[in-house]
Structure formats: C-alpha cells, structure tokens
Coordinates of C-alpha atoms and ligand atoms in Angstrom, one line a residue:
X1 CA 0.0 0.0 0.0
X2 CA 1.3 3.5 -0.9
X3 CA 1.4 6.6 1.1
X4 CA 0.9 9.5 -1.4
X5 CA 0.9 13.2 -1.3
X6 CA -1.6 15.1 -3.5
X7 CA -1.0 18.8 -3.9
X8 CA -1.5 21.9 -6.0
X9 CA 1.2 22.6 -8.7
X10 CA 0.1 26.2 -9.5
X11 CA -1.6 28.9 -7.5
X12 CA -4.3 26.9 -5.9
X13 CA -7.8 25.8 -6.9
X14 CA -6.4 23.2 -9.3
X15 CA -9.2 20.7 -8.4
X16 CA -7.4 19.0 -5.4
X17 CA -10.7 18.4 -3.7
X18 CA -12.2 16.5 -6.6
X19 CA -9.1 14.3 -7.0
X20 CA -8.6 13.6 -3.3
X21 CA -12.3 12.7 -3.1
X22 CA -12.0 10.5 -6.2
X23 CA -9.0 8.4 -4.9
X24 CA -9.8 8.4 -1.2
X25 CA -11.4 5.0 -1.3
X26 CA -8.0 3.5 -2.2
X27 CA -6.5 4.8 1.0
X28 CA -7.2 4.0 4.7
X29 CA -6.7 7.5 6.0
X30 CA -6.7 11.0 4.5
X31 CA -4.7 13.7 6.2
X32 CA -4.5 17.5 5.6
X33 CA -1.1 19.0 6.4
X34 CA -1.2 22.8 6.2
X35 CA -3.3 25.9 5.8
X36 CA -6.7 26.7 7.3
X37 CA -10.1 27.9 6.2
X38 CA -8.5 30.0 3.5
X39 CA -8.8 26.8 1.4
X40 CA -11.9 25.9 -0.4
X41 CA -12.1 22.4 -1.9
X42 CA -15.3 21.9 -3.9
X43 CA -16.6 18.4 -4.4
X44 CA -19.7 17.6 -6.6
X45 CA -21.5 14.3 -6.0
X46 CA -24.6 14.2 -8.2
X47 CA -26.9 17.0 -7.1
X48 CA -24.9 17.7 -4.0
X49 CA -22.1 20.3 -3.7
X50 CA -19.7 20.3 -0.7
X51 CA -17.1 23.0 -0.1
X52 CA -14.5 21.8 2.4
X53 CA -12.2 24.2 4.1
X54 CA -10.5 22.6 7.0
X55 CA -11.8 19.0 6.8
X56 CA -10.0 16.6 4.5
X57 CA -11.7 15.8 1.2
X58 CA -11.9 12.1 2.2
X59 CA -14.7 12.8 4.7
X60 CA -17.4 12.2 2.1
X61 CA -16.6 8.5 2.0
X62 CA -18.6 6.9 4.8
X63 CA -16.4 5.6 7.6
X64 CA -13.2 7.0 6.1
X65 CA -10.7 8.2 8.8
X66 CA -9.5 11.7 8.2
X67 CA -6.9 13.8 10.1
X68 CA -6.3 17.5 10.5
X69 CA -2.6 17.6 11.1
X70 CA -0.4 19.7 13.3
X71 CA 0.5 22.0 10.3
X72 CA -2.9 23.6 10.2
X73 CA -4.3 26.7 11.9
X74 CA -7.8 26.1 13.1
X75 CA -10.6 28.5 13.7
X76 CA -13.0 26.4 15.9
X77 CA -16.0 28.5 14.9
X78 CA -15.3 27.8 11.2
X79 CA -14.6 24.2 11.9
X80 CA -17.9 23.6 13.7
X81 CA -19.8 25.4 11.0
X82 CA -18.2 23.0 8.5
X83 CA -18.9 20.0 10.8
X84 CA -22.5 21.0 11.3
X85 CA -23.2 21.4 7.6
X86 CA -21.6 18.0 6.9
X87 CA -23.6 16.4 9.7
X88 CA -26.8 17.9 8.3
X89 CA -25.9 16.0 5.1
X90 CA -25.8 12.8 7.1
X91 CA -22.1 12.5 7.6
X92 CA -20.9 11.2 10.9
X93 CA -17.9 13.6 11.2
X94 CA -17.2 12.9 14.9
X95 CA -16.7 9.3 14.1
X96 CA -14.3 10.0 11.2
X97 CA -12.3 13.0 12.2
X98 CA -9.1 13.3 14.3
X99 CA -7.5 16.6 15.1
X100 CA -3.9 17.2 16.0
X101 CA -3.3 18.5 19.6
X102 CA -0.4 20.5 18.1
X103 CA -2.3 22.4 15.5
X104 CA -2.6 26.2 16.2
X105 CA -5.8 28.0 17.3
X106 CA -6.9 30.9 15.2
X107 CA -8.7 33.7 17.1
X108 CA -10.9 36.6 15.8
X109 CA -7.9 38.9 16.9
X110 CA -5.9 37.2 14.1
X111 CA -8.4 38.3 11.5
X112 CA -8.2 41.8 12.9
X113 CA -4.4 41.9 12.6
X114 CA -4.8 41.1 9.0
X115 CA -6.0 44.6 8.3
X116 CA -2.2 45.4 8.1
X117 CA -1.6 43.0 5.3
X118 CA -2.4 44.2 1.7
X119 CA -1.6 41.4 -0.7
X120 CA -5.2 40.3 -1.4
X121 CA -5.4 37.6 1.2
X122 CA -8.6 35.7 2.1
X123 CA -8.9 37.9 5.3
X124 CA -9.4 34.8 7.5
X125 CA -6.5 35.6 9.9
X126 CA -4.3 32.8 8.5
X127 CA -1.1 34.8 8.2
X128 CA -1.3 36.4 11.6
X129 CA -2.0 33.0 13.2
X130 CA 1.1 31.5 11.6
X131 CA 3.1 34.7 12.6
X132 CA 2.2 33.8 16.2
X133 CA 3.3 30.2 15.7
X134 CA 6.7 31.3 14.3
X135 CA 6.9 34.0 17.0
X136 CA 6.4 31.2 19.7
X137 CA 3.5 32.9 21.3
X138 CA 0.8 30.9 19.5
X139 CA -1.8 28.8 21.3
X140 CA -2.2 25.2 20.2
X141 CA -5.2 22.9 20.5
X142 CA -3.6 21.2 23.5
X143 CA -3.3 24.6 25.2
X144 CA -6.9 25.3 24.5
X145 CA -7.9 22.1 26.1
X146 CA -5.8 22.8 29.2
X147 CA -8.4 24.3 31.5
X148 CA -5.8 25.5 34.0
X149 CA -3.3 27.2 31.7
X150 CA -5.5 28.4 28.8
X151 CA -6.9 31.6 30.5
X152 CA -3.4 33.0 31.2
X153 CA -2.0 32.1 27.8
X154 CA -5.0 33.7 26.1
X155 CA -4.8 36.8 28.3
X156 CA -1.1 37.2 27.4
X157 CA -1.8 36.8 23.7
X158 CA -4.6 39.3 23.8
X159 CA -2.5 41.8 25.6
X160 CA 0.0 41.7 22.8
X161 CA -2.8 42.1 20.2
X162 CA -4.2 45.1 22.0
X163 CA -0.8 46.7 22.0
X164 CA -0.3 46.1 18.3
X165 CA -3.8 47.3 17.5
X166 CA -3.2 50.5 19.4
X167 CA 0.2 51.1 17.7
X168 CA -1.3 50.6 14.2
X169 CA -4.6 52.4 14.8
X170 CA -6.7 49.3 14.3
X171 CA -9.8 49.0 16.4
X172 CA -8.8 46.7 19.2
X173 CA -10.0 43.1 19.7
X174 CA -13.6 43.3 20.7
X175 CA -14.7 41.6 23.9
X176 CA -11.8 39.1 24.4
X177 CA -13.7 37.7 27.4
X178 CA -16.7 36.7 25.2
X179 CA -14.3 35.0 22.7
X180 CA -12.5 33.2 25.5
X181 CA -15.7 31.6 26.9
X182 CA -17.0 30.8 23.4
X183 CA -13.7 29.1 22.6
X184 CA -13.6 27.2 25.9
X185 CA -17.1 25.9 25.2
X186 CA -16.1 24.8 21.7
X187 CA -13.0 23.2 23.2
X188 CA -15.2 20.7 25.1
X189 CA -16.8 19.7 21.8
X190 CA -13.4 19.3 20.2
X191 CA -11.9 17.3 23.0
X192 CA -13.1 13.8 21.9
X193 CA -11.6 14.3 18.4
X194 CA -8.2 15.6 19.6
X195 CA -5.2 13.3 19.8
X196 CA -1.5 13.0 18.9
X197 CA -2.2 12.6 15.2
X198 CA 1.5 11.9 14.4
X199 CA 1.3 8.8 16.6
X200 CA -2.0 7.8 14.9
X201 CA -0.6 8.2 11.4
X202 CA 2.7 6.5 12.1
X203 CA 0.9 3.6 13.8
X204 CA -1.4 3.4 10.7
X205 CA 1.6 3.2 8.4
X206 CA 3.3 0.6 10.6
X207 CA 0.3 -1.6 10.4
X208 CA 0.7 -1.6 6.6
X209 CA -2.3 0.7 6.1
X210 CA -2.1 3.7 3.7
X211 CA -2.3 7.4 4.1
X212 CA -3.2 10.0 1.5
X213 CA -1.8 13.5 2.3
X214 CA -3.9 16.4 1.1
X215 CA -2.3 19.8 0.4
X216 CA -4.1 23.1 0.3
X217 CA -3.3 26.1 -1.7
X218 CA -0.6 25.5 -4.3
X219 CA 3.2 25.4 -4.8
X220 CA 3.4 29.0 -6.1
X221 CA 1.6 30.1 -2.8
X222 CA 4.1 28.2 -0.6
X223 CA 5.8 30.5 1.9
X224 CA 9.4 29.5 0.8
X225 CA 9.0 28.5 -2.8
X226 CA 6.1 30.6 -4.1
X227 CA 6.0 34.2 -5.4
X228 CA 7.0 35.7 -2.1
X229 CA 5.6 37.9 -0.5
X230 CA 2.4 37.2 -2.5
X231 CA 2.0 33.8 -0.9
X232 CA 0.2 32.1 1.9
X233 CA 1.9 31.6 5.3
X234 CA 2.4 27.8 5.3
X235 CA 4.3 25.1 3.4
X236 CA 2.0 23.9 0.7
X237 CA 4.7 21.9 -1.0
X238 CA 5.5 18.2 -0.6
X239 CA 8.0 18.9 2.2
X240 CA 5.1 20.4 4.2
X241 CA 3.3 17.1 4.3
X242 CA 6.1 15.7 6.6
X243 CA 6.4 18.7 8.9
X244 CA 2.6 19.2 8.9
X245 CA 1.8 15.7 10.0
X246 CA 4.9 14.3 11.7
X247 CA 5.4 11.5 9.1
X248 CA 8.9 11.1 7.9
X249 CA 9.9 11.5 4.2
X250 CA 11.1 7.9 4.2
X251 CA 7.5 6.8 4.6
X252 CA 6.2 8.6 1.5
X253 CA 5.9 6.5 -1.7
X254 CA 4.7 9.0 -4.2
X255 CA 3.8 12.6 -5.0
X256 CA 1.0 13.6 -7.3
X257 CA 0.7 17.2 -8.6
X258 CA -2.6 18.7 -9.6
X259 CA -2.5 21.1 -12.6
X260 CA -5.3 22.9 -14.3
X261 CA -5.2 22.8 -18.1
X262 CA -4.9 26.6 -18.0
X263 CA -3.9 28.8 -15.0
X264 CA -5.7 30.9 -12.4
X265 CA -4.7 33.0 -9.4
X266 CA -6.7 34.8 -6.7
X267 CA -5.4 37.9 -5.0
X268 CA -2.3 40.0 -5.8
X269 CA 1.1 39.1 -7.2
X270 CA 2.8 38.5 -10.6
X271 CA 1.1 36.2 -13.1
X272 CA 3.1 36.2 -16.4
X273 CA 0.6 34.3 -18.5
X274 CA -2.5 36.2 -17.3
X275 CA -5.0 36.8 -20.1
X276 CA -6.4 40.2 -19.5
X277 CA -8.7 40.0 -22.5
X278 CA -11.9 38.5 -23.7
X279 CA -10.3 35.0 -23.8
X280 CA -9.5 35.3 -20.1
X281 CA -13.0 36.3 -19.4
X282 CA -14.4 33.4 -21.5
X283 CA -12.4 31.0 -19.4
X284 CA -13.5 32.5 -16.2
X285 CA -17.2 32.1 -17.3
X286 CA -16.8 28.6 -18.7
X287 CA -14.6 27.4 -15.8
X288 CA -16.7 29.2 -13.2
X289 CA -13.6 30.7 -11.9
X290 CA -14.8 32.5 -8.8
X291 CA -13.2 31.9 -5.4
X292 CA -15.0 29.2 -3.4
X293 CA -14.0 31.0 -0.1
X294 CA -14.3 34.7 -0.9
X295 CA -16.3 34.6 -4.2
X296 CA -13.7 36.8 -5.9
X297 CA -13.3 36.4 -9.6
X298 CA -10.1 34.4 -10.2
X299 CA -7.5 35.8 -12.6
X300 CA -7.2 33.5 -15.6
X301 CA -4.4 32.8 -18.0
X302 CA -2.5 30.1 -19.9
X303 CA -0.6 27.0 -18.9
X304 CA 2.9 28.0 -17.9
X305 CA 5.6 25.3 -18.6
X306 CA 8.5 27.0 -16.8
X307 CA 6.3 27.4 -13.7
X308 CA 5.3 23.7 -13.9
X309 CA 8.9 22.5 -14.4
X310 CA 9.8 24.5 -11.3
X311 CA 7.0 23.1 -9.2
X312 CA 7.7 19.6 -10.4
X313 CA 11.3 20.0 -9.3
X314 CA 10.4 21.4 -5.9
X315 CA 7.9 18.6 -5.2
X316 CA 9.4 15.7 -7.1
X317 CA 6.2 14.9 -8.9
X318 CA 5.8 11.2 -9.9
X319 CA 2.7 12.0 -11.9
X320 CA 0.3 14.9 -12.7
X321 CA -3.4 15.2 -12.9
X322 CA -4.6 17.6 -15.6
X323 CA -7.9 19.1 -14.6
X324 CA -10.6 21.2 -16.3
X325 CA -9.5 20.1 -19.8
X326 CA -13.2 20.5 -20.8
X327 CA -13.0 24.3 -20.1
X328 CA -10.7 24.7 -23.1
X329 CA -13.2 22.9 -25.5
X330 CA -14.1 26.1 -27.3
X331 CA -10.7 27.7 -27.6
X332 CA -9.5 27.9 -31.2
X333 CA -5.7 28.3 -30.6
X334 CA -4.4 27.5 -27.1
X335 CA -1.4 29.5 -26.1
X336 CA 1.1 27.7 -23.9
X337 CA 4.0 29.6 -22.3
X338 CA 7.3 27.7 -23.1
X339 CA 9.8 30.2 -21.5
X340 CA 10.3 33.6 -20.1
X341 CA 12.4 35.9 -22.3
X342 CA 15.7 36.7 -20.6
X343 CA 15.3 34.3 -17.7
X344 CA 16.4 30.7 -17.0
X345 CA 14.4 28.9 -14.3
X346 CA 12.0 30.7 -12.0
X347 CA 13.0 34.3 -11.0
X348 CA 13.4 34.7 -7.2
X349 CA 11.9 38.2 -6.9
X350 CA 8.4 39.4 -7.8
X351 CA 10.1 42.4 -9.5
X352 CA 11.8 40.0 -11.9
X353 CA 8.8 37.8 -12.4
X354 CA 6.7 40.9 -13.2
X355 CA 9.3 41.8 -15.9
X356 CA 9.4 38.2 -17.3
X357 CA 7.9 38.2 -20.8
X358 CA 6.3 34.9 -21.6
X359 CA 7.2 33.2 -24.9
X360 CA 4.1 31.4 -26.3
X361 CA 3.6 28.5 -28.6
X362 CA 0.0 28.0 -29.8
X363 CA -1.5 24.6 -30.0
X364 CA -4.6 23.9 -32.1
X365 CA -7.8 23.6 -30.1
X366 CA -10.2 20.6 -30.6
X367 CA -13.4 22.7 -30.7
X368 CA -15.6 19.8 -29.6
X369 CA -16.9 18.7 -26.2
X370 CA -14.7 16.6 -24.0
X371 CA -17.0 17.0 -21.0
X372 CA -17.4 13.8 -19.1
X373 CA -15.1 11.7 -21.3
X374 CA -13.7 8.9 -19.2
X375 CA -11.4 7.0 -21.6
X376 CA -8.2 8.5 -23.0
X377 CA -8.8 7.1 -26.5
X378 CA -12.2 8.9 -26.6
X379 CA -10.5 12.3 -26.3
X380 CA -10.3 14.2 -29.7
X381 CA -6.8 13.7 -31.2
X382 CA -6.0 17.4 -30.7
X383 CA -6.8 17.2 -27.0
X384 CA -4.6 14.1 -26.7
X385 CA -1.9 16.1 -28.5
X386 CA -2.3 18.9 -25.9
X387 CA -1.8 16.4 -23.1
X388 CA 1.2 14.7 -24.6
X389 CA 2.7 18.1 -25.4
X390 CA 2.4 19.2 -21.8
X391 CA 3.9 15.9 -20.7
X392 CA 6.9 16.3 -23.0
X393 CA 7.6 19.9 -22.1
X394 CA 7.2 19.5 -18.3
X395 CA 8.9 16.1 -18.2
X396 CA 6.2 14.7 -15.9
X397 CA 3.6 12.1 -16.9
X398 CA -0.1 13.1 -16.9
X399 CA -1.6 9.9 -15.4
X400 CA -5.1 11.3 -15.0
X401 CA -7.2 13.8 -16.9
X402 CA -10.3 15.5 -15.4
X403 CA -13.1 16.4 -17.8
X404 CA -15.8 17.6 -15.4
X405 CA -16.4 18.2 -11.7
X406 CA -18.0 14.8 -11.0
X407 CA -16.2 11.7 -9.9
X408 CA -17.0 9.8 -13.1
X409 CA -15.8 12.6 -15.3
X410 CA -12.3 11.4 -15.1
X411 CA -9.7 9.5 -17.2
X412 CA -7.3 7.3 -15.3
X413 CA -4.6 6.2 -17.7
X414 CA -3.8 2.5 -17.4
X415 CA -0.1 1.6 -16.8
X416 CA 0.6 5.1 -15.5
X417 CA 2.5 6.0 -12.3
X418 CA -0.8 7.5 -11.2
X419 CA -2.7 4.3 -11.5
X420 CA 0.1 2.4 -9.6
X421 CA 0.1 4.9 -6.7
X422 CA -3.7 4.9 -6.4
X423 CA -4.3 1.2 -6.9
Ligands
GDP1 P1 -9.2 23.0 -5.0 O1 -9.1 24.2 -4.1 O2 -7.9 22.7 -5.7 O3 -9.8 21.8 -4.4 O4 -10.1 23.5 -6.2 P2 -11.5 24.3 -6.1 O5 -12.5 23.4 -5.6 O6 -11.3 25.6 -5.3 O7 -11.7 24.7 -7.6 C1 -11.9 23.8 -8.6 C2 -13.3 23.9 -9.2 O8 -13.4 23.3 -10.5 C3 -14.4 23.3 -8.4 O9 -15.6 24.1 -8.5 C4 -14.6 21.9 -9.0 O10 -15.9 21.4 -8.8 C5 -14.3 22.2 -10.4 N1 -13.7 21.1 -11.2 C6 -12.8 20.2 -10.8 N2 -12.4 19.5 -11.8 C7 -13.0 19.9 -12.9 C8 -13.0 19.6 -14.3 O11 -12.3 18.7 -14.8 N3 -13.8 20.3 -15.1 C9 -14.7 21.2 -14.7 N4 -15.4 21.9 -15.6 N5 -14.7 21.6 -13.4 C10 -13.9 21.0 -12.5
IMO2 P1 -7.1 26.2 -2.1 O1 -6.7 25.2 -1.1 C1 -6.3 30.0 -4.2 C2 -4.3 33.1 -1.8 C3 -5.1 34.3 -1.4 C4 -4.0 35.3 -1.4 C5 -2.8 34.5 -0.8 C6 -2.6 34.7 0.7 O2 -8.6 26.3 -2.3 O3 -6.4 26.0 -3.4 P2 -4.0 33.9 2.8 O4 -5.4 34.2 3.2 O5 -3.7 32.5 2.6 O6 -3.0 34.6 3.7 O7 -3.9 34.6 1.4 O8 -3.1 33.1 -1.1 N1 -5.0 31.8 -1.4 C7 -5.6 30.9 -2.3 N2 -5.8 31.0 -3.6 N3 -6.7 28.8 -3.5 C8 -6.5 28.7 -2.2 O9 -6.7 27.6 -1.5 C9 -6.0 29.8 -1.5 N4 -5.6 30.1 -0.2 C10 -5.1 31.2 -0.1 O10 -6.1 34.6 -2.4 O11 -3.6 35.7 -2.7
MG3 MG1 -9.9 26.1 -3.8

C-alpha cells in the first residue's frame, strides 16, 4: 500500500478536492497538512455540492478516517460550522475526524491583525496566526484544552494584540472575554476528536495501512518556494506534508501534482501568462472561476511550462493530474508559455517575475466537447496532443485527466504511475 501526497502545482484551486475525493477510497486515512479555512475544496457528487475548508476531502466516504494535522491553523468557529453542515448532510464527522493536539488555534484577533496585510489575502486571519506560531507565542489545540493554563496564555496573547492594534490604529480586539468563553465551550466539543495525530498516522503506516496526504493552496503560494511575498503563510509543497503531520519522508511512496489545463490565481502578485482579454473572461465564465471562499473572480491565463517545471522540481512529482480540460473545449488556438524571455528557471523576486515576458507556442484547439469523457482514447486527437505536449515539455507524466467536476468525469490512464500509486 502506498502513502501518497496530492498537492497543487500552481496557485491553488487546481481541483485538489475533486481528485482527493476520487481516490480516497483507495487509502485508509486522508490527512490535511497545512493551511486553514483559506482553502476551499469543492466536491460535486450528483446533485450535492460540498465546499470543504478545514476537513480533508476524504470525509465524504462513509467511515473514512480523516486527520487535521499539526501544520494547520484552526478557527474552531469555522470548523464547527463545517462539521454542522456535513452532519446535516448525514455524515458522521465525529466518528471519522481526528484533530492534532499540536495544530494552532486561530482567534478573531488574528483576523483583525490582517488589516495590516495588503496582498489580497482571504482575510481569514491565517497569516497572523502563523506569525504567532513562528513568534512562539501561539496557542495550540492542546493549550486550548488545558483548562488550567489556557486563560493566562490567552490573556497574554490578547495583551500583545491590543498593544499592536493601538500602535497601528486598528480598532482593538472586541470583547476578548466573550471570545474566551466561546472558545472554551467549543474546546469541550473538540476534545473527543483531539489526539496526537503523528502517533496515529505512524501507527497506521506501521500496520501496513495507507495514508493520502492532502495539500491546500498550491506550490506557487508556498511560503518558501512561491511568489513571495504574494504567498500564503504555510508550506503547501511536498515537504510540508512531513512537517505538517509528523510522518517522515522515508514513509512517502509517491507525489502527485494537480495542474489545471490553464492557469488561475486569486489575490495580488505576478502572473506572467494572465489573459487580460476576452479569452481570459471566457475561461472565467466557462470554468466558473470564482473563489470558493471569498467569491472573488479568479484571474485567468495560460498554462505555464517554466512554472510547472519549477514546481515539479520542488515537489518531485511522480505524476500529474490535468484538470478542467473541458473548459478549453471552445478555444481555437491555445497559447502555452514555453519560457520567459531573458530568464532561465524561476526568477526569485516578484520584480523580476513581473518583468518576465512569456514566450508562447500556440496549440490547435479541438473545438468539440470533452465533457465527461472517461477513456483517454475517446478524447479528440488534438486534446490528446495537448496532453502529450504538456507531458513532453514538463517532463512529468499526466496519469489522470479530469473532464468535469464529478467523480466519473475522469480519465485514469492504465499503466501510469498515477494508477500504480492509487491502486
Ligand atoms: P481546489 O481548491 O484545488 O480543491 O479547487 P476548487 O474546488 O477551489 O476549484 C476547482 C473547481 O473546479 C471546483 O468548482 C470543481 O468542482 C471544479 N472542477 C474540478 N475538476 C473539474 C473539471 O475537470 N472540469 C470542470 N469543468 N470543473 C472541474
Ligand atoms: P485552495 O486550497 C487559491 C491566496 C489568497 C492570497 C494569498 C494569501 O482552495 O487551493 P491567505 O489568506 O492564505 O493569507 O492569502 O493566497 N489563497 C488561495 N488562492 N486557492 C486557495 O486555497 C488559497 N488560499 C489562499 O487569495 O492571494
Ligand atoms: Mg480552492
């Protein structure tokens, strides 16, 4: 049995939720390793639509064990709102979910602190919560459950927030006492689900059972390897799966990158292949490219080979899943960026990336519907050529192609690394 990491290879929203849901039945446990409720993973099952933010996308399989790892930041109010909506759909979340005692707790004051950050974040308090983690003043789930110590830890953290709020002219955290008692009440509901998830995951692996690690965001939003400072505050890359769960790299058998057949980005920051024209708008409409968390229109553009080669290197992809191929069905000539004029590799500063001028090659479109196709040989030949072109240029196999949001709108290529890893 394989332990596999599935993560975003671009700027997020590549369709990770759909793919993790699709392959979850082949794994014993599904574990999220970073981020918070900035993520929005949409899963469509027949007439039902689920948008998961903190809970791993395996939860929709009855009885599947899922884990929120130590690498996440958890807003308990957001978590319980998600739990309640899943429970109202008949899912027994309490029986399936384990939460790390070492994950960090996100408070309303974190959201307030985000007023100082102007890069187009999701305004959920994610960055400030990770700042507290790195600043070694954060409060973890285990601290929240510690009835004796929590009030003093919380008071100390709020004192710091009030000082910062005053200094920056932000309206101070409102009623910290109300928040404290609300969080303490929620802590009691969390308690039965909390454990040392690193112990649980390592024991699972030791018993010969398999774990699927689910990333949030995407490699280009990774704090170290993304388009800094226009990034999120956690490690979305493959390395983050180990630090974010406490499972060693030696236990990982494969890494799968999810890539959209074109490119999108939400929020600020450089985007060399952005299509600021009618074609970009057409993709936004056809691909329904509006943020699942904030509803913001996603910026749309063309597949970027240098970006993908870079993220394949950082993550060591064994295979890629190409999603939303059907969204390109009506494009006559599909531009693909093959390089940045004047740059080798990925520029390290956003100034350089903004200056990077993409060089395009145009591939002929197929101008016919691929929606729902589930066998590779049924794809129009020009769509197959698009897939093999991207494979050749990125140097990574495309083991799976997605042709619609539903589980059955998927092609799994036999004899691929993807099919081996998800067998
Ligand atoms: P994630 O954050 O990576 O899980 O991706 P999101 O859920 O934020 O965004 C992907 C969107 O595309 C969702 O609304 C999915 O239902 C949808 N989707 C996923 N795969 C496909 C596909 O192959 N074709 C189409 N048309 N939609 C897809
Ligand atoms: P999923 O998991 C797309 C973006 C925000 C902003 C930047 C920093 O659904 O792919 P943050 O609130 O994290 O501090 O914002 O990162 N961002 C995402 N973009 N998909 C996501 O998650 C994102 N999570 C954060 O728009 O540009
Ligand atoms: Mg998303």
